[in-house]
Amino acid sequence: MSFETSWQDLKDHMRRAGDIQFVTILTDHNERSKGCGIVEYGSTEDAKNAIATLNDSILDGRPIQVREDREESFSLPRKPPRGDTYRADGRRATGRKVYVGNLPFSTSWQDLKDLCQAHGKVARADVLEFHDTKKSKGAGVVVFDSRQDAKRAIQRLDGLQYEGRQLTARW
């Protein structure tokens, strides 16, 4: 995806496949686009339609890769680090999903879940991967059972030293 693509551009492009719940563009610590985004659809059918019809489609002059999350429900961060996340109606999203950054590249989804369980009840944990190599991006998304658990986890995990790395945790 182009580094110039906005969340609205991504939403407009992806809405052809179905009802969108929220959209985000992932950004680095300098608030620059990482060239990827996340779209959550209202149904599994719409998500599958997006994969079937929009994979390798052109957005802002570049082909985009569209793929489904690897488990049964979506694990998409509503607020990745320093990125703006919006619902389909344009309002900022809030929720139970926490982005955890600067993870060791060897961290598995189970390691991430185990790390976060001490700070709240975890419904799901995923390590973000590059779509072509399936190697870790050194970040993950954790879905907590409640917003309160997510908030507590952010407070405790942000700045925590974990296997020699200082973690970041954000909505």
PDB file of C-alpha atoms in Angstrom:
ATOM      1  CA  MET A   1       0.000   0.000   0.000  1.00  0.00           C
ATOM      2  CA  SER A   2       1.238   3.493  -0.725  1.00  0.00           C
ATOM      3  CA  PHE A   3       2.676   5.422   2.215  1.00  0.00           C
ATOM      4  CA  GLU A   4       0.417   8.291   1.127  1.00  0.00           C
ATOM      5  CA  THR A   5      -2.841   6.323   1.448  1.00  0.00           C
ATOM      6  CA  SER A   6      -5.139   7.756   4.134  1.00  0.00           C
ATOM      7  CA  TRP A   7      -7.586   5.791   6.258  1.00  0.00           C
ATOM      8  CA  GLN A   8     -10.424   7.350   4.260  1.00  0.00           C
ATOM      9  CA  ASP A   9      -8.845   6.269   0.946  1.00  0.00           C
ATOM     10  CA  LEU A  10      -8.481   2.735   2.279  1.00  0.00           C
ATOM     11  CA  LYS A  11     -12.053   2.727   3.558  1.00  0.00           C
ATOM     12  CA  ASP A  12     -13.413   4.001   0.238  1.00  0.00           C
ATOM     13  CA  HIS A  13     -11.495   1.332  -1.676  1.00  0.00           C
ATOM     14  CA  MET A  14     -12.378  -1.568   0.625  1.00  0.00           C
ATOM     15  CA  ARG A  15     -16.074  -0.739   1.120  1.00  0.00           C
ATOM     16  CA  ARG A  16     -16.796  -2.292  -2.284  1.00  0.00           C
ATOM     17  CA  ALA A  17     -16.530  -5.686  -0.590  1.00  0.00           C
ATOM     18  CA  GLY A  18     -18.980  -5.073   2.244  1.00  0.00           C
ATOM     19  CA  ASP A  19     -19.918  -3.348   5.483  1.00  0.00           C
ATOM     20  CA  ILE A  20     -16.827  -1.903   7.198  1.00  0.00           C
ATOM     21  CA  GLN A  21     -16.681  -1.663  10.994  1.00  0.00           C
ATOM     22  CA  PHE A  22     -13.394   0.238  11.268  1.00  0.00           C
ATOM     23  CA  VAL A  23     -10.211   1.098   9.392  1.00  0.00           C
ATOM     24  CA  THR A  24      -6.709   2.006  10.505  1.00  0.00           C
ATOM     25  CA  ILE A  25      -3.369   2.803   8.913  1.00  0.00           C
ATOM     26  CA  LEU A  26      -0.409   1.469  10.908  1.00  0.00           C
ATOM     27  CA  THR A  27       2.267   4.064  11.643  1.00  0.00           C
ATOM     28  CA  ASP A  28       5.763   4.071  13.105  1.00  0.00           C
ATOM     29  CA  HIS A  29       6.959   6.023  16.142  1.00  0.00           C
ATOM     30  CA  ASN A  30       7.350   9.118  13.936  1.00  0.00           C
ATOM     31  CA  GLU A  31       3.713   8.837  12.815  1.00  0.00           C
ATOM     32  CA  ARG A  32       4.749   7.825   9.287  1.00  0.00           C
ATOM     33  CA  SER A  33       2.711   5.182   7.515  1.00  0.00           C
ATOM     34  CA  LYS A  34       4.157   1.684   7.539  1.00  0.00           C
ATOM     35  CA  GLY A  35       2.469   1.056   4.202  1.00  0.00           C
ATOM     36  CA  CYS A  36      -0.186  -1.232   5.616  1.00  0.00           C
ATOM     37  CA  GLY A  37      -3.605  -0.929   7.087  1.00  0.00           C
ATOM     38  CA  ILE A  38      -6.266  -2.977   8.755  1.00  0.00           C
ATOM     39  CA  VAL A  39      -9.930  -3.187   7.821  1.00  0.00           C
ATOM     40  CA  GLU A  40     -12.528  -5.009   9.886  1.00  0.00           C
ATOM     41  CA  TYR A  41     -15.747  -5.997   8.180  1.00  0.00           C
ATOM     42  CA  GLY A  42     -19.129  -6.565   9.783  1.00  0.00           C
ATOM     43  CA  SER A  43     -19.228 -10.204   8.732  1.00  0.00           C
ATOM     44  CA  THR A  44     -16.956 -13.060   7.777  1.00  0.00           C
ATOM     45  CA  GLU A  45     -18.655 -13.169   4.386  1.00  0.00           C
ATOM     46  CA  ASP A  46     -17.717  -9.548   3.662  1.00  0.00           C
ATOM     47  CA  ALA A  47     -14.113 -10.214   4.719  1.00  0.00           C
ATOM     48  CA  LYS A  48     -13.931 -13.246   2.424  1.00  0.00           C
ATOM     49  CA  ASN A  49     -15.434 -11.173  -0.393  1.00  0.00           C
ATOM     50  CA  ALA A  50     -12.699  -8.556   0.146  1.00  0.00           C
ATOM     51  CA  ILE A  51     -10.009 -11.222  -0.169  1.00  0.00           C
ATOM     52  CA  ALA A  52     -11.601 -12.675  -3.291  1.00  0.00           C
ATOM     53  CA  THR A  53     -12.276  -9.382  -5.064  1.00  0.00           C
ATOM     54  CA  LEU A  54      -9.724  -6.876  -3.777  1.00  0.00           C
ATOM     55  CA  ASN A  55      -6.492  -8.848  -3.342  1.00  0.00           C
ATOM     56  CA  ASP A  56      -3.941  -7.460  -5.826  1.00  0.00           C
ATOM     57  CA  SER A  57      -6.257  -4.546  -6.645  1.00  0.00           C
ATOM     58  CA  ILE A  58      -4.674  -1.133  -7.211  1.00  0.00           C
ATOM     59  CA  LEU A  59      -4.980   1.552  -4.524  1.00  0.00           C
ATOM     60  CA  ASP A  60      -3.198   4.879  -4.983  1.00  0.00           C
ATOM     61  CA  GLY A  61      -1.144   3.418  -7.811  1.00  0.00           C
ATOM     62  CA  ARG A  62       0.075   0.325  -5.957  1.00  0.00           C
ATOM     63  CA  PRO A  63      -1.212  -3.246  -5.738  1.00  0.00           C
ATOM     64  CA  ILE A  64      -2.451  -4.201  -2.294  1.00  0.00           C
ATOM     65  CA  GLN A  65      -2.459  -7.567  -0.577  1.00  0.00           C
ATOM     66  CA  VAL A  66      -5.673  -8.516   1.202  1.00  0.00           C
ATOM     67  CA  ARG A  67      -5.633 -11.473   3.568  1.00  0.00           C
ATOM     68  CA  GLU A  68      -7.702 -12.888   6.390  1.00  0.00           C
ATOM     69  CA  ASP A  69      -6.518 -13.091   9.960  1.00  0.00           C
ATOM     70  CA  ARG A  70      -5.231 -16.573  10.745  1.00  0.00           C
ATOM     71  CA  GLU A  71      -7.704 -17.455  13.510  1.00  0.00           C
ATOM     72  CA  GLU A  72     -11.465 -17.667  13.815  1.00  0.00           C
ATOM     73  CA  SER A  73     -12.159 -14.066  14.827  1.00  0.00           C
ATOM     74  CA  PHE A  74     -10.573 -10.786  13.921  1.00  0.00           C
ATOM     75  CA  SER A  75      -7.605  -9.554  15.939  1.00  0.00           C
ATOM     76  CA  LEU A  76      -7.377  -6.143  14.444  1.00  0.00           C
ATOM     77  CA  PRO A  77      -6.131  -3.277  16.583  1.00  0.00           C
ATOM     78  CA  ARG A  78      -8.574  -0.410  16.942  1.00  0.00           C
ATOM     79  CA  LYS A  79      -5.796   1.977  17.885  1.00  0.00           C
ATOM     80  CA  PRO A  80      -2.303   0.970  16.831  1.00  0.00           C
ATOM     81  CA  PRO A  81       0.584   3.125  18.004  1.00  0.00           C
ATOM     82  CA  ARG A  82       0.214   6.761  17.066  1.00  0.00           C
ATOM     83  CA  GLY A  83      -2.125   5.857  14.236  1.00  0.00           C
ATOM     84  CA  ASP A  84      -5.650   7.077  13.833  1.00  0.00           C
ATOM     85  CA  THR A  85      -8.392   4.499  13.868  1.00  0.00           C
ATOM     86  CA  TYR A  86     -11.920   5.232  12.817  1.00  0.00           C
ATOM     87  CA  ARG A  87     -15.223   3.429  12.716  1.00  0.00           C
ATOM     88  CA  ALA A  88     -17.175   3.297   9.491  1.00  0.00           C
ATOM     89  CA  ASP A  89     -19.126   6.381  10.618  1.00  0.00           C
ATOM     90  CA  GLY A  90     -15.919   8.430  10.958  1.00  0.00           C
ATOM     91  CA  ARG A  91     -15.780   8.498  14.773  1.00  0.00           C
ATOM     92  CA  ARG A  92     -12.621   7.452  16.612  1.00  0.00           C
ATOM     93  CA  ALA A  93     -12.796   3.870  17.790  1.00  0.00           C
ATOM     94  CA  THR A  94     -12.338   2.698  21.370  1.00  0.00           C
ATOM     95  CA  GLY A  95     -12.270  -0.768  22.765  1.00  0.00           C
ATOM     96  CA  ARG A  96     -10.498  -3.659  24.367  1.00  0.00           C
ATOM     97  CA  LYS A  97      -7.678  -4.084  21.845  1.00  0.00           C
ATOM     98  CA  VAL A  98      -4.129  -3.114  22.768  1.00  0.00           C
ATOM     99  CA  TYR A  99      -1.112  -2.778  20.490  1.00  0.00           C
ATOM    100  CA  VAL A 100       2.122  -4.056  22.071  1.00  0.00           C
ATOM    101  CA  GLY A 101       5.277  -2.956  20.279  1.00  0.00           C
ATOM    102  CA  ASN A 102       9.022  -3.622  20.407  1.00  0.00           C
ATOM    103  CA  LEU A 103       8.505  -7.313  21.121  1.00  0.00           C
ATOM    104  CA  PRO A 104      11.439  -9.656  20.583  1.00  0.00           C
ATOM    105  CA  PHE A 105      11.070 -11.177  17.122  1.00  0.00           C
ATOM    106  CA  SER A 106      11.004 -14.639  18.698  1.00  0.00           C
ATOM    107  CA  THR A 107       7.797 -13.863  20.639  1.00  0.00           C
ATOM    108  CA  SER A 108       4.927 -16.201  19.740  1.00  0.00           C
ATOM    109  CA  TRP A 109       1.233 -15.422  20.137  1.00  0.00           C
ATOM    110  CA  GLN A 110       1.234 -17.717  23.205  1.00  0.00           C
ATOM    111  CA  ASP A 111       4.196 -15.839  24.736  1.00  0.00           C
ATOM    112  CA  LEU A 112       2.335 -12.560  24.198  1.00  0.00           C
ATOM    113  CA  LYS A 113      -0.852 -13.945  25.722  1.00  0.00           C
ATOM    114  CA  ASP A 114       1.063 -15.298  28.734  1.00  0.00           C
ATOM    115  CA  LEU A 115       2.791 -11.934  29.212  1.00  0.00           C
ATOM    116  CA  CYS A 116      -0.520 -10.069  29.181  1.00  0.00           C
ATOM    117  CA  GLN A 117      -2.544 -12.511  31.334  1.00  0.00           C
ATOM    118  CA  ALA A 118      -0.915 -11.063  34.457  1.00  0.00           C
ATOM    119  CA  HIS A 119      -2.527  -7.706  33.704  1.00  0.00           C
ATOM    120  CA  GLY A 120      -6.049  -8.755  32.744  1.00  0.00           C
ATOM    121  CA  LYS A 121      -8.147 -11.511  31.219  1.00  0.00           C
ATOM    122  CA  VAL A 122      -6.985 -12.030  27.621  1.00  0.00           C
ATOM    123  CA  ALA A 123      -9.498 -13.133  25.007  1.00  0.00           C
ATOM    124  CA  ARG A 124      -6.971 -13.297  22.186  1.00  0.00           C
ATOM    125  CA  ALA A 125      -3.368 -12.421  21.305  1.00  0.00           C
ATOM    126  CA  ASP A 126      -1.738 -12.186  17.879  1.00  0.00           C
ATOM    127  CA  VAL A 127       1.775 -11.357  16.752  1.00  0.00           C
ATOM    128  CA  LEU A 128       1.820  -9.202  13.608  1.00  0.00           C
ATOM    129  CA  GLU A 129       3.671 -10.761  10.674  1.00  0.00           C
ATOM    130  CA  PHE A 130       4.897  -9.664   7.270  1.00  0.00           C
ATOM    131  CA  HIS A 131       2.492 -11.122   4.718  1.00  0.00           C
ATOM    132  CA  ASP A 132       5.178 -12.380   2.348  1.00  0.00           C
ATOM    133  CA  THR A 133       7.674 -13.933   4.798  1.00  0.00           C
ATOM    134  CA  LYS A 134       5.383 -14.629   7.782  1.00  0.00           C
ATOM    135  CA  LYS A 135       8.179 -13.290  10.015  1.00  0.00           C
ATOM    136  CA  SER A 136       7.301 -11.276  13.096  1.00  0.00           C
ATOM    137  CA  LYS A 137       7.068  -7.499  12.866  1.00  0.00           C
ATOM    138  CA  GLY A 138       8.060  -7.294  16.539  1.00  0.00           C
ATOM    139  CA  ALA A 139       4.582  -6.208  17.566  1.00  0.00           C
ATOM    140  CA  GLY A 140       1.261  -7.730  18.471  1.00  0.00           C
ATOM    141  CA  VAL A 141      -2.355  -7.085  19.282  1.00  0.00           C
ATOM    142  CA  VAL A 142      -4.052  -8.304  22.432  1.00  0.00           C
ATOM    143  CA  VAL A 143      -7.821  -8.342  22.946  1.00  0.00           C
ATOM    144  CA  PHE A 144      -8.852  -8.169  26.594  1.00  0.00           C
ATOM    145  CA  ASP A 145     -12.207  -9.192  28.036  1.00  0.00           C
ATOM    146  CA  SER A 146     -12.884  -5.672  29.253  1.00  0.00           C
ATOM    147  CA  ARG A 147     -11.828  -2.110  28.561  1.00  0.00           C
ATOM    148  CA  GLN A 148     -10.669  -1.847  32.184  1.00  0.00           C
ATOM    149  CA  ASP A 149      -8.322  -4.817  31.736  1.00  0.00           C
ATOM    150  CA  ALA A 150      -6.984  -3.268  28.520  1.00  0.00           C
ATOM    151  CA  LYS A 151      -6.392   0.071  30.238  1.00  0.00           C
ATOM    152  CA  ARG A 152      -4.598  -1.595  33.164  1.00  0.00           C
ATOM    153  CA  ALA A 153      -2.434  -3.611  30.763  1.00  0.00           C
ATOM    154  CA  ILE A 154      -1.407  -0.469  28.871  1.00  0.00           C
ATOM    155  CA  GLN A 155      -0.425   1.229  32.121  1.00  0.00           C
ATOM    156  CA  ARG A 156       1.657  -1.758  33.242  1.00  0.00           C
ATOM    157  CA  LEU A 157       3.158  -2.869  29.917  1.00  0.00           C
ATOM    158  CA  ASP A 158       4.133   0.490  28.423  1.00  0.00           C
ATOM    159  CA  GLY A 159       7.829   0.894  29.222  1.00  0.00           C
ATOM    160  CA  LEU A 160       8.183  -2.612  30.701  1.00  0.00           C
ATOM    161  CA  GLN A 161      11.504  -4.375  30.064  1.00  0.00           C
ATOM    162  CA  TYR A 162      10.793  -7.747  28.441  1.00  0.00           C
ATOM    163  CA  GLU A 163      13.610 -10.027  27.310  1.00  0.00           C
ATOM    164  CA  GLY A 164      15.947  -7.043  27.041  1.00  0.00           C
ATOM    165  CA  ARG A 165      13.517  -4.798  25.143  1.00  0.00           C
ATOM    166  CA  GLN A 166      11.427  -1.882  26.365  1.00  0.00           C
ATOM    167  CA  LEU A 167       7.828  -2.523  25.332  1.00  0.00           C
ATOM    168  CA  THR A 168       5.334   0.032  24.121  1.00  0.00           C
ATOM    169  CA  ALA A 169       1.627  -0.467  24.764  1.00  0.00           C
ATOM    170  CA  ARG A 170      -1.102   1.709  23.302  1.00  0.00           C
ATOM    171  CA  TRP A 171      -4.728   1.634  22.226  1.00  0.00           C
TER     172      TRP A 171
END
